Amino acid sequence: MAYEVAMKALVLSLVLGAVAGIRPSKLVRRQVPAIYVFGDSTLDVGNNNYLPGKDVPRADKPYYGIDLPGSGKPTGRFSNGYNTADFVARKKLIPSAINRGVSYASAGAGILDSTNAGKNIPLSQQVRLFELTKAEMGPRVASNLLSRSFFLLGAGSNDFFAFATAQAKRNKTATQSDVAAFYGSLLSNYSATITELYKLGARKFGIINVGPVGCVPRVRVLNATGACADGMNQLAAGFDAALKSLLAGLAPKLPGFTYSLADSFGLTQDTFANPLALGFVSSDSACCGSGRLGAQGECTPTATLCPDRDRYIFWDSVHPSQRSAMLGAKAYYDGPARYTTPINFKQLARA
Ligand SMILES: *[C@@H]1O[C@H](CO)[C@@H](O)[C@H](O)[C@H]1NC(C)=O
Ligand SMILES: *[C@@H]1O[C@H](CO)[C@@H](O)[C@H](O)[C@H]1NC(C)=O
Ligand SMILES: *[C@@H]1O[C@H](CO)[C@@H](O)[C@H](O)[C@H]1NC(C)=O
């Protein structure tokens, strides 16, 4: 399929794949007119199902979606049910049309175009797609709508997975200058993405930082004792600190720019420290998978399912369970102040 044609097909499908099939309660008043979502598989609501290519990651088979009310069928979400984008959207709007919200998020995408290139909609392209959506609205609707809308971004984990894989292939650990160069390109490209969206009319940014990527079952299983890869976690934490400074520095330069930085890293570490308190019995294994830690095989129709999906932090070897995603969205929306900087998603929506 020619790229142009693919892109047009994609814009259509993205509208259909708009965030959250959840019917909002009549009692919930919308706090923002629309939500636009950019990022990776933690926020993808099915876009990759429309991309050509056999290496594109797709959650289009059971047991994905097994807990979705009504259907129990896979929708492309990398979850047993809804994902973080759904739960954030659920707090505020009726997602049914381009002027109510669209998700451009794509599994496998990173901050860098080079991450898993050719197998997802890269972040820079997601911004181009949003530009097409904006054009479709027309200038009057757009100027009225976009500055009040919520822009949800979550990306970076895939860049860290790709970086770690590349280092392992070269059989060497990253030097300080490798890391500095990597951070530099992540930060400059994330900054460019945010600034670009701002120029297109976005003002309210909810940005989810990179979690402890060294603790996902797929990484843990590489260690004989199932321990987290501390080096990968430190790398992600270093980036998160730099992202915090980046946003603080960007704010005064962009009039009207408001943001909430959600601390996925801190929240996940706190959850790992005391999983039982939150009702989790497993914090190191995939609920759906096979082999050691459920992480030696994909989540497919022949995989093993854990007995109680709500009691696992991880759904598959990389992605959170629906319940983890729900708790994350709740924490970012109006949870303890330590999980958001400088304001929470609720305050951002009302700002
Ligand atoms: C970084 O951003 C620039 C400008 O948008 C883009 O041309 C480039 O491809 C990006 N680089 C990577 C590695 O994503
Ligand atoms: C990688 O390095 C280790 C330790 O130096 C060595 O034992 C191993 O053979 C190397 N592997 C490859 C593929 O070069
Ligand atoms: C496995 O994890 C332990 C505990 O963090 C660590 O000491 C050890 O070096 C790790 N092994 C490998 C092969 O990375």
PDB file of C-alpha atoms and ligand atoms in Angstrom, residues 223 225 227-228 230, ligand 3:
ATOM      1  CA  ASN A 223      18.089 -12.668  35.062  1.00  0.00           C
ATOM      2  CA  THR A 225      16.944 -14.852  39.939  1.00  0.00           C
ATOM      3  CA  ALA A 227      15.625  -9.577  39.562  1.00  0.00           C
ATOM      4  CA  CYS A 228      14.938  -6.211  37.930  1.00  0.00           C
ATOM      5  CA  ASP A 230      18.846  -2.007  37.910  1.00  0.00           C
TER       6      ASP A 230
HETATM    7  C1  LIG B   3      20.718 -10.733  38.413  1.00  0.00           C
HETATM    8  O1  LIG B   3      20.270  -9.848  39.429  1.00  0.00           O
HETATM    9  C2  LIG B   3      21.108  -9.791  40.550  1.00  0.00           C
HETATM   10  C3  LIG B   3      20.402  -8.944  41.602  1.00  0.00           C
HETATM   11  O2  LIG B   3      20.148  -7.641  41.099  1.00  0.00           O
HETATM   12  C4  LIG B   3      22.441  -9.225  40.128  1.00  0.00           C
HETATM   13  O3  LIG B   3      23.324  -9.172  41.231  1.00  0.00           O
HETATM   14  C5  LIG B   3      23.041 -10.085  39.024  1.00  0.00           C
HETATM   15  O4  LIG B   3      24.228  -9.486  38.535  1.00  0.00           O
HETATM   16  C6  LIG B   3      22.059 -10.239  37.888  1.00  0.00           C
HETATM   17  N1  LIG B   3      22.576 -11.173  36.905  1.00  0.00           N
HETATM   18  C7  LIG B   3      22.732 -10.861  35.636  1.00  0.00           C
HETATM   19  C8  LIG B   3      23.242 -11.935  34.747  1.00  0.00           C
HETATM   20  O5  LIG B   3      22.483  -9.737  35.201  1.00  0.00           O
END
